[in-house]
XYZ file of C-alpha atoms in Angstrom:
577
model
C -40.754 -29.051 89.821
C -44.522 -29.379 89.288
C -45.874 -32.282 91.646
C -47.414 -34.316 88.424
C -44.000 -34.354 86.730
C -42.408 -35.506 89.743
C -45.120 -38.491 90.025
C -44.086 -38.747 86.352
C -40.563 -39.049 86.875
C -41.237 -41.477 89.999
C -43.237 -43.702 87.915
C -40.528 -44.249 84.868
C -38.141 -44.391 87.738
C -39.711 -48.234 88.787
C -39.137 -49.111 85.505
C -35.535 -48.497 84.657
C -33.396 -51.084 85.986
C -33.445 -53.134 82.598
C -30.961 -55.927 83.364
C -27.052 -56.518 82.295
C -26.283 -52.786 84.395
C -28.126 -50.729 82.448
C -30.377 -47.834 83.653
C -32.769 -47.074 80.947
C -35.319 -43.976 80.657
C -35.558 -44.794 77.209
C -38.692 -42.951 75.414
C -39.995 -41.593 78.873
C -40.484 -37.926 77.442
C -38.962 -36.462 80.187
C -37.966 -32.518 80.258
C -35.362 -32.147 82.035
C -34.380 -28.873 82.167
C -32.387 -28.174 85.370
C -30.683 -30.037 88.713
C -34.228 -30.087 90.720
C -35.628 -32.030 87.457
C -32.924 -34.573 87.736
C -32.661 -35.103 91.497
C -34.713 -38.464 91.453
C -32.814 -39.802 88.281
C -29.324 -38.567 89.821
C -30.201 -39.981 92.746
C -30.997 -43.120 91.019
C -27.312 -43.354 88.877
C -25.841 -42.542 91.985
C -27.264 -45.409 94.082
C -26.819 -47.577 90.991
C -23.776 -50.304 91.787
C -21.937 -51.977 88.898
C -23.652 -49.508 86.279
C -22.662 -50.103 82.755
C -25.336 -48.627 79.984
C -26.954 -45.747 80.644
C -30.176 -44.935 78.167
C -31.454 -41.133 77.922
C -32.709 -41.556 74.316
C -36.298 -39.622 73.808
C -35.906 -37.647 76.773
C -34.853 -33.374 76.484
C -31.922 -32.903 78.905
C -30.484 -29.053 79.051
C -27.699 -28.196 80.141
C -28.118 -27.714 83.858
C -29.887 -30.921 84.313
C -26.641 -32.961 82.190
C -24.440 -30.857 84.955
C -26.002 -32.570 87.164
C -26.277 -35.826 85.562
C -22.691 -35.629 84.841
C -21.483 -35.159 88.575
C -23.517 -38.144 89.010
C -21.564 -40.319 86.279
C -18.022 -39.192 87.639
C -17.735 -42.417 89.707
C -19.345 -44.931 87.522
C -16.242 -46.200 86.472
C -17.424 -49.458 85.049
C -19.788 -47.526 82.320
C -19.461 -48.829 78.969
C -22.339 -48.256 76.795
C -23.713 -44.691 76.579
C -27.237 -44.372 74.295
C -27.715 -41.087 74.087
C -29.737 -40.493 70.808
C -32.443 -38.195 70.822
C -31.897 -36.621 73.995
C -32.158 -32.508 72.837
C -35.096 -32.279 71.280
C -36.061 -28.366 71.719
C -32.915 -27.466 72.692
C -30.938 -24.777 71.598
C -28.280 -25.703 68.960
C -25.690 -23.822 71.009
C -26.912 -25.569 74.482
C -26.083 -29.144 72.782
C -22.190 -28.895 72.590
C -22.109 -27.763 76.514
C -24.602 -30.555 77.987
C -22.240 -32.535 75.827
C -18.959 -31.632 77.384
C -19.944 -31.714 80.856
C -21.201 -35.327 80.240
C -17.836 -36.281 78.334
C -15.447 -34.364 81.380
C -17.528 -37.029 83.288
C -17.103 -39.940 81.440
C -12.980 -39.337 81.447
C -13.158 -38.137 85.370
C -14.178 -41.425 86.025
C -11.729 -43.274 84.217
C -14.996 -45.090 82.465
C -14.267 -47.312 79.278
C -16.575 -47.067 76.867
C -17.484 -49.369 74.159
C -20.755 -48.190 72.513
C -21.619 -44.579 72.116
C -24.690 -43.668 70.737
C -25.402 -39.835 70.029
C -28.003 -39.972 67.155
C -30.983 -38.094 66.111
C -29.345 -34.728 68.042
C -29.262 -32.174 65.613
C -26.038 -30.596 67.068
C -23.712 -29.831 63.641
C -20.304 -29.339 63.695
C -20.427 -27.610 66.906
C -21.574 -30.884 68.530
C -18.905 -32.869 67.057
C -16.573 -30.165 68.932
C -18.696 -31.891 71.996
C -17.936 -34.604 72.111
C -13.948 -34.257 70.143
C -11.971 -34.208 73.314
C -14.129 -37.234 74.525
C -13.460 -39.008 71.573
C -10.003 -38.394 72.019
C -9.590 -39.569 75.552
C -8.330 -42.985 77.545
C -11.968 -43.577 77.716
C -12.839 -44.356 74.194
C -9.498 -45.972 73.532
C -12.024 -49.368 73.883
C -14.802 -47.838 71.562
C -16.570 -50.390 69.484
C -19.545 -49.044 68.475
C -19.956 -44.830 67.392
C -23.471 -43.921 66.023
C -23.962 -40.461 64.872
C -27.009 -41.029 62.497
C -28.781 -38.081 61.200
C -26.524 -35.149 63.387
C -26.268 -32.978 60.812
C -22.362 -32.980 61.165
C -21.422 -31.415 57.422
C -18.214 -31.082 55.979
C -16.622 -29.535 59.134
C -18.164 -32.199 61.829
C -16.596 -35.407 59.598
C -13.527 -33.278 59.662
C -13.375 -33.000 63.241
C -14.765 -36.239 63.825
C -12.267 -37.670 61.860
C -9.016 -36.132 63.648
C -10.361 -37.462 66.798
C -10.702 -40.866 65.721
C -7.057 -40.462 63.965
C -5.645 -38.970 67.425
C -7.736 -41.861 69.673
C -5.734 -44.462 68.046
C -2.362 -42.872 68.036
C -2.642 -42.433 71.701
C -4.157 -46.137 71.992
C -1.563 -47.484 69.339
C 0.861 -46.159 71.640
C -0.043 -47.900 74.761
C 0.078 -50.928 73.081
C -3.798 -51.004 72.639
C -5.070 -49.514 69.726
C -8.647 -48.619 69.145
C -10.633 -51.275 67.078
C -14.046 -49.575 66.233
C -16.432 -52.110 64.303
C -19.339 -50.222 64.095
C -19.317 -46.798 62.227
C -23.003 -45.433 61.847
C -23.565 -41.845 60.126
C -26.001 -41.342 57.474
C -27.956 -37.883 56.891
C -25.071 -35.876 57.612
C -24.294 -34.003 54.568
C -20.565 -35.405 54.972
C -19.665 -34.862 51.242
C -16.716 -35.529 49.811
C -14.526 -33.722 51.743
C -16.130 -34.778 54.790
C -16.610 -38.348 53.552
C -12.473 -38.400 52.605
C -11.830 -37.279 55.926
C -13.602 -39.760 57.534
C -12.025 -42.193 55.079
C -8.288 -41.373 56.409
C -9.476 -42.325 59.841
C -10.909 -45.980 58.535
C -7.973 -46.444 56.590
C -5.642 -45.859 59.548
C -8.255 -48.602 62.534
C -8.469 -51.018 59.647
C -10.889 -52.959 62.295
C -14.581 -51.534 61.304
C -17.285 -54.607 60.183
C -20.220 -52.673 59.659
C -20.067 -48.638 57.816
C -23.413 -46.958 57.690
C -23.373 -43.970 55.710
C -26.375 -43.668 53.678
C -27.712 -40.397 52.514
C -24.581 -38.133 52.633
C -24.262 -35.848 49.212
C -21.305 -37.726 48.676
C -20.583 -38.432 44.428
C -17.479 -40.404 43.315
C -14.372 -38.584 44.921
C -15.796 -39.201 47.808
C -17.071 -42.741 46.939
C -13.718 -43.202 45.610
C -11.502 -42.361 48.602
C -14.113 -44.762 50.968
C -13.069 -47.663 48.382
C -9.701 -47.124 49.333
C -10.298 -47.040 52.962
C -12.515 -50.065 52.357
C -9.946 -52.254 51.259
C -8.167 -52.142 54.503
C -10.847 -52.874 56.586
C -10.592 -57.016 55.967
C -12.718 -57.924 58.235
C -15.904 -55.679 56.761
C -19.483 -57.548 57.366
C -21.839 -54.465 56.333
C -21.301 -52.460 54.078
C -24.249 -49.224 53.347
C -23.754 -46.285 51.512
C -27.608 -46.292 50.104
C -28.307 -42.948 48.925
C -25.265 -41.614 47.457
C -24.216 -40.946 44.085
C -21.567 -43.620 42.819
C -22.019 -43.278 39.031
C -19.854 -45.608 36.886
C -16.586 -44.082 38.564
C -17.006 -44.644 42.267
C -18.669 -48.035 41.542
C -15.287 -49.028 40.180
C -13.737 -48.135 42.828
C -16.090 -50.136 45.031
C -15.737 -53.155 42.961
C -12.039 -53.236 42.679
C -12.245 -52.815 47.242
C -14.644 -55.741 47.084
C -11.980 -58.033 45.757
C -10.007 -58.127 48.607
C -12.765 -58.419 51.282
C -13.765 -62.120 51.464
C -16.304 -61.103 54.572
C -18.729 -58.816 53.399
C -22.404 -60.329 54.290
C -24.401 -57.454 52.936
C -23.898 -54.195 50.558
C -26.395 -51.609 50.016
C -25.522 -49.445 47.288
C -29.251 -48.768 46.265
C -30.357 -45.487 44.722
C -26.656 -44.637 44.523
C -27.026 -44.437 40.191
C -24.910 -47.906 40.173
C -26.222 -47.770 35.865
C -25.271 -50.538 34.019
C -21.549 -50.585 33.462
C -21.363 -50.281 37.191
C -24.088 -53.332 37.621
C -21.280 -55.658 35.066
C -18.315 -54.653 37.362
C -20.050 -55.701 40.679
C -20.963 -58.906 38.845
C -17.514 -59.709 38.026
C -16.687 -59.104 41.881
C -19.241 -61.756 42.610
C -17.832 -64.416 40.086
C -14.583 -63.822 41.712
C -14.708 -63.245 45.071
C -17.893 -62.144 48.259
C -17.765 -66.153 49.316
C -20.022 -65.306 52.097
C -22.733 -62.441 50.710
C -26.429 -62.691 51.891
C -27.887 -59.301 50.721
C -27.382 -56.888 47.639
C -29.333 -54.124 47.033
C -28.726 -52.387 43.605
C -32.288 -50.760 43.631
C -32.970 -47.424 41.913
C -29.620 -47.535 39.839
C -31.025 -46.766 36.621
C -29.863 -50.515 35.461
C -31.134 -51.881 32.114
C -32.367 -55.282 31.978
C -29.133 -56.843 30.483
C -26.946 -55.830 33.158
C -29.799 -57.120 35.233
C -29.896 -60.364 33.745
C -25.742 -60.668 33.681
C -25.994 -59.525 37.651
C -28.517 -62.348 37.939
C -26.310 -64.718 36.759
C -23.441 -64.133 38.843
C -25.780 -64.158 41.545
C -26.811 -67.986 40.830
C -24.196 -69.265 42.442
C -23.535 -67.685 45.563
C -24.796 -70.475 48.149
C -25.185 -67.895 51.052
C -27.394 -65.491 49.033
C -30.637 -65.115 50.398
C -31.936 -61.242 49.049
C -31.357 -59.448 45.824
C -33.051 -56.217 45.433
C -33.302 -54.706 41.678
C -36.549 -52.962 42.481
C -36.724 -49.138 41.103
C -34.311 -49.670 38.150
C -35.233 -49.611 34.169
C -35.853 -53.035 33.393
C -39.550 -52.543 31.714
C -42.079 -55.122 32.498
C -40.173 -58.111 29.558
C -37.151 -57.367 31.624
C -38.908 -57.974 35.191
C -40.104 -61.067 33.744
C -36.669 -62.318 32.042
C -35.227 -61.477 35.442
C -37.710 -63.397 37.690
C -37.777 -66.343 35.475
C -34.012 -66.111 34.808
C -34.250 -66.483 38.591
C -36.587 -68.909 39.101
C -35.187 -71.138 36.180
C -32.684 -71.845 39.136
C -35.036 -72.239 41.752
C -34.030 -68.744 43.334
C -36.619 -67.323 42.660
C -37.663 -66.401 46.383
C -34.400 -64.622 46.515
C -35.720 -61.641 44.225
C -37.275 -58.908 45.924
C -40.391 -57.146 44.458
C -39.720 -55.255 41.176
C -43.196 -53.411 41.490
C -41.602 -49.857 41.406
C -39.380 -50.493 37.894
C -38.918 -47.321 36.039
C -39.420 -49.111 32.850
C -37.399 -48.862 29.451
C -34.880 -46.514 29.338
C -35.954 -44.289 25.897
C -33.551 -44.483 23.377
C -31.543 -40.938 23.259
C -28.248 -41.062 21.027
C -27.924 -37.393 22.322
C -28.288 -37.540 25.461
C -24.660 -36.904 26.604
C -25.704 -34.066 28.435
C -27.139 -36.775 31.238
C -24.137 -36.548 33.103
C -23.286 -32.616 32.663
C -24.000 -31.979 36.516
C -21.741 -35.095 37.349
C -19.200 -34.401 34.860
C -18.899 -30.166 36.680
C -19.198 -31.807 39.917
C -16.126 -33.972 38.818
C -13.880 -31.677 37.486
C -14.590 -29.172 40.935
C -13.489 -32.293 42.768
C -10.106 -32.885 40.596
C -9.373 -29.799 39.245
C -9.810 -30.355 35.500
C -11.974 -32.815 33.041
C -11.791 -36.325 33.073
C -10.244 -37.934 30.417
C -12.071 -41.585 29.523
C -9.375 -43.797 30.745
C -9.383 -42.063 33.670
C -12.288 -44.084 34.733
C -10.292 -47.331 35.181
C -7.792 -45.863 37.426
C -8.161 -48.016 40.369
C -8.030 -51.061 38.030
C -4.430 -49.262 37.435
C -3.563 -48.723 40.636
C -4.100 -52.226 41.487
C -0.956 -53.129 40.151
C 0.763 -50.514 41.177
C 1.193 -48.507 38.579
C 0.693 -45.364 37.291
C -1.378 -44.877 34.081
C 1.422 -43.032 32.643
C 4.115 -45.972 33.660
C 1.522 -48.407 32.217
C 1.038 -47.389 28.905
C 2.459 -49.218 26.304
C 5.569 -47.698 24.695
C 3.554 -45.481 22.584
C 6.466 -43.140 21.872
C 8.985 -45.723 20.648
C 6.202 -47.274 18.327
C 7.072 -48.061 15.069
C 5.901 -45.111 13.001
C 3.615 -47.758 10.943
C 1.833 -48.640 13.718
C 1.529 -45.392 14.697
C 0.158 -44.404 11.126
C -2.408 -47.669 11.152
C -3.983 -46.898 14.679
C -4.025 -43.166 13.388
C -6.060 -44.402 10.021
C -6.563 -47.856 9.825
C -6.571 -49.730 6.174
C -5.995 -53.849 4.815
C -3.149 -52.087 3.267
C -1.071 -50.622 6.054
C -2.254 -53.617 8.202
C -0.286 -55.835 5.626
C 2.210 -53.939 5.492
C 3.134 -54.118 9.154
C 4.441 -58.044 8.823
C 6.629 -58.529 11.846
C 5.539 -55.267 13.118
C 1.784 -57.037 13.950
C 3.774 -57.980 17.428
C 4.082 -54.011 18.032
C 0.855 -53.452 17.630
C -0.555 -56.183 19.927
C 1.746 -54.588 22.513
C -0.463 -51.282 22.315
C -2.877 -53.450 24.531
C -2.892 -54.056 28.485
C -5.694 -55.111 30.847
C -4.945 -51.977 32.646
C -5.763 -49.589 30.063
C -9.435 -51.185 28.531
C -10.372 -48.254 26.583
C -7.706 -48.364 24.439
C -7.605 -52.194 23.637
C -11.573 -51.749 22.539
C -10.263 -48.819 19.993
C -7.089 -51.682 18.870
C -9.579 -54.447 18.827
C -12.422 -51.937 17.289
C -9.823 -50.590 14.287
C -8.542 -54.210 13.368
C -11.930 -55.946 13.345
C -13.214 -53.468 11.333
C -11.038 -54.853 8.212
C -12.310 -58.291 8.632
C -12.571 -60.081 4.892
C -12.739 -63.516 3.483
C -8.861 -62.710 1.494
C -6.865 -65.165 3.471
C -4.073 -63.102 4.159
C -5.951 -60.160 5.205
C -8.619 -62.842 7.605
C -5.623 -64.472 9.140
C -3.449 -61.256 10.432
C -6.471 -59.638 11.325
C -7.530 -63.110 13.518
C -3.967 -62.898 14.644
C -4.522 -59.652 16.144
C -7.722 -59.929 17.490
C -7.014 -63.333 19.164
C -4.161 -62.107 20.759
C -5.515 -58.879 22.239
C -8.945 -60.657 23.444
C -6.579 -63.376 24.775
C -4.670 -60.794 26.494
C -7.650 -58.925 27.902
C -9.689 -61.670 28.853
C -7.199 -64.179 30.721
C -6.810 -61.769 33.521
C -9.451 -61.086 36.720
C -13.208 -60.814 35.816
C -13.496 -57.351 37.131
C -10.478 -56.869 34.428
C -11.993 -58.586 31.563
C -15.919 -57.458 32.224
C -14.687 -53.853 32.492
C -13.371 -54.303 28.705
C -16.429 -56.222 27.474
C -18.277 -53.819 28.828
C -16.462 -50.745 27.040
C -16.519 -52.958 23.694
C -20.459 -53.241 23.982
C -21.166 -49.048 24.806
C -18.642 -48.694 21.559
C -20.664 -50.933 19.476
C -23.530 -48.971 20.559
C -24.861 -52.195 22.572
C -25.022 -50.782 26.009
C -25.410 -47.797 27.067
C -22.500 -45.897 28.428
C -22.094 -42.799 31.072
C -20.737 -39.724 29.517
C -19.820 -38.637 26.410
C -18.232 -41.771 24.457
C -16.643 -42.094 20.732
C -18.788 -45.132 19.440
C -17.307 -46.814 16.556
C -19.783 -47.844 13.430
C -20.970 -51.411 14.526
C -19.340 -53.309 11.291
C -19.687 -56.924 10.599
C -16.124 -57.603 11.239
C -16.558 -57.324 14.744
C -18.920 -59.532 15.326
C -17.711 -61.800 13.098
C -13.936 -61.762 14.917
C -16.080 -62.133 18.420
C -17.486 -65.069 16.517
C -14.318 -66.994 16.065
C -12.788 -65.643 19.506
C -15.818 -67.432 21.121
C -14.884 -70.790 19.580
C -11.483 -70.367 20.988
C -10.186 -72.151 24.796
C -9.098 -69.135 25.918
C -12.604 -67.519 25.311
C -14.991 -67.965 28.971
C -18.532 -69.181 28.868
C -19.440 -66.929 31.460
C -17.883 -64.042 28.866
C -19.786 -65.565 26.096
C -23.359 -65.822 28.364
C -22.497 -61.655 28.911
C -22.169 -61.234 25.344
C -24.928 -63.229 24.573
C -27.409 -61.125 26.560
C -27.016 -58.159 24.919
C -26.853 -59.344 21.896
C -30.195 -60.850 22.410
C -31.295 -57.384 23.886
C -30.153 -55.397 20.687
C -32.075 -56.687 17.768
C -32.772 -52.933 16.626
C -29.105 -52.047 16.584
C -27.862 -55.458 14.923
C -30.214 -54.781 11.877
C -27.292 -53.448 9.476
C -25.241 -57.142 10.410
C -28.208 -59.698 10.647
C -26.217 -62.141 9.116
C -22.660 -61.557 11.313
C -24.984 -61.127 14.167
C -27.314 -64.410 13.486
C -23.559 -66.296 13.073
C -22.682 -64.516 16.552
C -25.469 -65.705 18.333
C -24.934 -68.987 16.978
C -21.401 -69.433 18.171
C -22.196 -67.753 22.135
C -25.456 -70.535 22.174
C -23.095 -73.892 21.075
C -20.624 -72.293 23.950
C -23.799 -72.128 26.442
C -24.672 -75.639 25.611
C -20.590 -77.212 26.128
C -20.640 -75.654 29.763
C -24.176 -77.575 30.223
């Protein structure tokens, strides 16, 4: 070893001892390629009493010098915190998984119980998971807390393996009466992917203990998003939750939504640049009328979100007294919609909460064909499932939920009167008469579960609306009791239908390829008289009242249903003041 690089190594040796047992060379630079590089360092560990956190991040260690590092470690039983990010830098990709294993054989030699593990910024792949797998696996990470493999380049295969390790750590734990409790899961830029993202999401499911999941910037899209939801759910006790970077679309945000009921601890989600879009943006604000007592942060930035999901988001924001950051920046507001957010926010004094909007997209331009948006979503989706996604699909964790299967849920469809069958099939004021008694059949068609199809019910019988007082009161009838049905249940129930109503009036733009349904004055003008009803919610009526206000171009063939709307949603606003 060259006499300036042992001065070199002598000199970061004085300053290592950092307090609390830990023995730090932390951004020294060191190459340490072999035992004679190491001897002072080894040395050092060795004569090192009580050590518990050892730091080799921004140092290159090959694989002769971690040899020799590890024979050091094998009696530092009380070790507990291992950061060993950025510690291969020039190494060869097949060198990493060796230096690994001899420093893992050490670890579980000495019988050392580790609680923070830290192995980011080493561009080791799969292979490197394979490293540190039997590790992983061992007595000595039985007490892991913390596991930080950011930017590792793991893939598919590494959150595969990485996942059967963490499933096999806590069998072994569970069994001795001690199973592992990891809180911390950090692993963004890894290419995971859905596969390796579902893998991974087995293993959460199964600890049910993790506070904080990092995994920003993995390829994954909604099967993958979808299958993290799940896992979600079972983690109760979840502070953190970042998955910034992905692709959620209006599917796997859903999914989150529906998890974010049931987690009453979450202090801060991330979901920006994951293409949240609108319909997404209205279920996450019906999670936060509901439920998130305790959130601080949401980031939603660079979701392709139109102002009046903005402005309904902004709303259900208002009254979260923990809230202190809401980030919208990046999404298509335009500059009236930056400004009807900011004052919408500051009208409440929160405005401070609001975090710079200076990189807004602007507008959305109006396409009617542009169904081929989601063509590379809509491939990806059907490679994950096997087939093409029927609408309703979308709402199947809202089915789940209760259990169910969408199948089981349905309405009896097949033992439907044949008139009802023959009205949804073509609807007319004559065959709607004609039902009579049969009216109760056809308010059956509609469940909470199933959204899509109570818009096309509510859609078909509005439609008929007239001022003949038969033909105004059965179709009132009907639309009272399906809005009645649809909107008494949870908000993430009731916003997911209001939300499909407004992309079939052509009021909101939806994901996909959707049947709209020729906006007719008859459905605004039952809305009209739902509004006026108990059963109808102001915050429901400020939702619809937003984009109504937002849609002037689109109202133009029902100014006066429209005008009568608007009307009826502002007296609503005004009783709740």
């Amino acid at each position: 070893m060259a006499s300036d690089d042992i001065s070199q190594l002598a000199d970061a040796l004085s300053k290592t001892h950092v307090g609390d047992g830990e023995l730090s060379y932390k951004g020294m630079g060191l190459k340490l390629d072999n035992a004679e590089s190491v001897e002072e360092l080894v040395c050092e560990i060795k004569q090192y009493q009580g050590l518990r956190a050892l730091c080799l991040e921004g140092n290159t260690v090959g694989v002769e010098a971690a040899q020799a590092i590890a024979k050091a470690l094998e009696s530092k039983d009380q070790l507990q915190r291992c950061y060993w990010s950025d510690m291969f830098t020039g190494r060869l990709r097949s060198e990493i998984p060796i230096a690994l294993r001899f420093l893992g054989s050490a670890l579980m030699s000495a019988g050392a119980r580790l609680t923070e593990l830290d192995l980011s910024d080493n561009a080791f792949g799969p292979d490197g998971v394979k490293g540190i797998e039997q590790l992983l696996k061992s007595p000595s990470c039985h007490t892991l807390r913390e596991l930080r493999l950011n930017n590792c380049g793991m893939g598919i295969g590494g959150g595969k393996i990485l996942s059967e390790a963490l499933m096999e750590c806590h069998r072994q734990s569970s069994a001795l009466g001690t199973p592992l409790r990891l809180r911390i899961f950090v692993a963004g830029r890894n290419r995971l992917e859905n596969e390796g993202a579902s893998a991974l999401a087995k293993a959460f499911q199964l600890m049910g203990s993790l506070e904080e999941v990092h995994m920003p910037q993995n390829g994954i899209n909604y099967p993958g998003v979808t299958a993290l939801a799940s896992a979600m759910r079972h983690n109760p006790a979840l502070r953190v939750l970042n998955f910034n970077d992905n692709t959620f679309t209006k599917k796997g945000t859903l999914a989150m939504a529906q998890a974010l009921r049931h987690l009453r601890n979450v202090q801060v989600i991330n979901f920006g640049d994951c293409l949240v879009r609108s319909e997404g943006a209205i279920a996450l604000a019906a999670v936060l009328r509901e439920g998130l007592p305790i959130l601080k942060e949401l980031n939603l930035s660079f979701g392709e979100i139109t102002e009046a999901a903005a402005l309904v988001l902004a709303q259900a924001v208002m009254d979260k007294s923990h809230m202190e950051k809401v980030d919208m920046n990046g999404n298509c507001l335009g500059e009236e919609g930056c400004e009807a957010l900011r004052e919408a926010m500051e009208t409440r004094d929160k405005g401070d909460m609001l975090a710079s909007l200076s990189d807004d997209e602007g507008e959305p331009e109006d396409e009617d064909e542009d169904d081929g948006d989601d063509d590379e979503d809509d491939e990806e989706e059907e490679d994950a499932t096997g087939g093409s996604n029927d609408e309703n699909d979308e709402y199947g964790e809202i089915v789940k939920e209760n259990g169910r299967t969408k199948q089981e849920d349905s309405p009896v469809k097949a033992q439907s009167p044949a008139e009802v069958v023959s009205f949804l099939n073509c609807p007319s004021a004559e065959k709607l008469l004609q039902l009579g008694d049969m009216r109760a059949d056809l308010q059956q068609q509609v469940d909470a579960s199933e959204p899509h199809e109570a818009a096309d019910v509510f859609l078909k019988v509005a439609s008929l609306y007239s001022e003949d007082p038969e033909l105004k009161t059965a179709v009132l009838e009907i639309t009272d009791s399906v809005l009645k049905k649809l909107l008494s249940g949870s908000a993430l129930h009731s916003y997911s239908f209001l939300s499909i109503l407004l992309v079939r009036m052509g009021l909101l733009k939806g994901e996909g390829k959707v049947k709209k349904a020729p906006l007719a004055s008859g459905h605004l003008l039952c809305l009209e008289h739902a509004v006026q009803q108990d059963y109808f919610p102001q915050h429901h009526a400020s939702l619809l009242h937003i984009f109504l206000s937002k849609n002037d171009e689109a109202l133009k063939s029902c100014t006066g249903a429209s005008e009568s709307l608007s009307s009826a949603l502002e007296k609503k606003s005004r009783e709740h003041h």
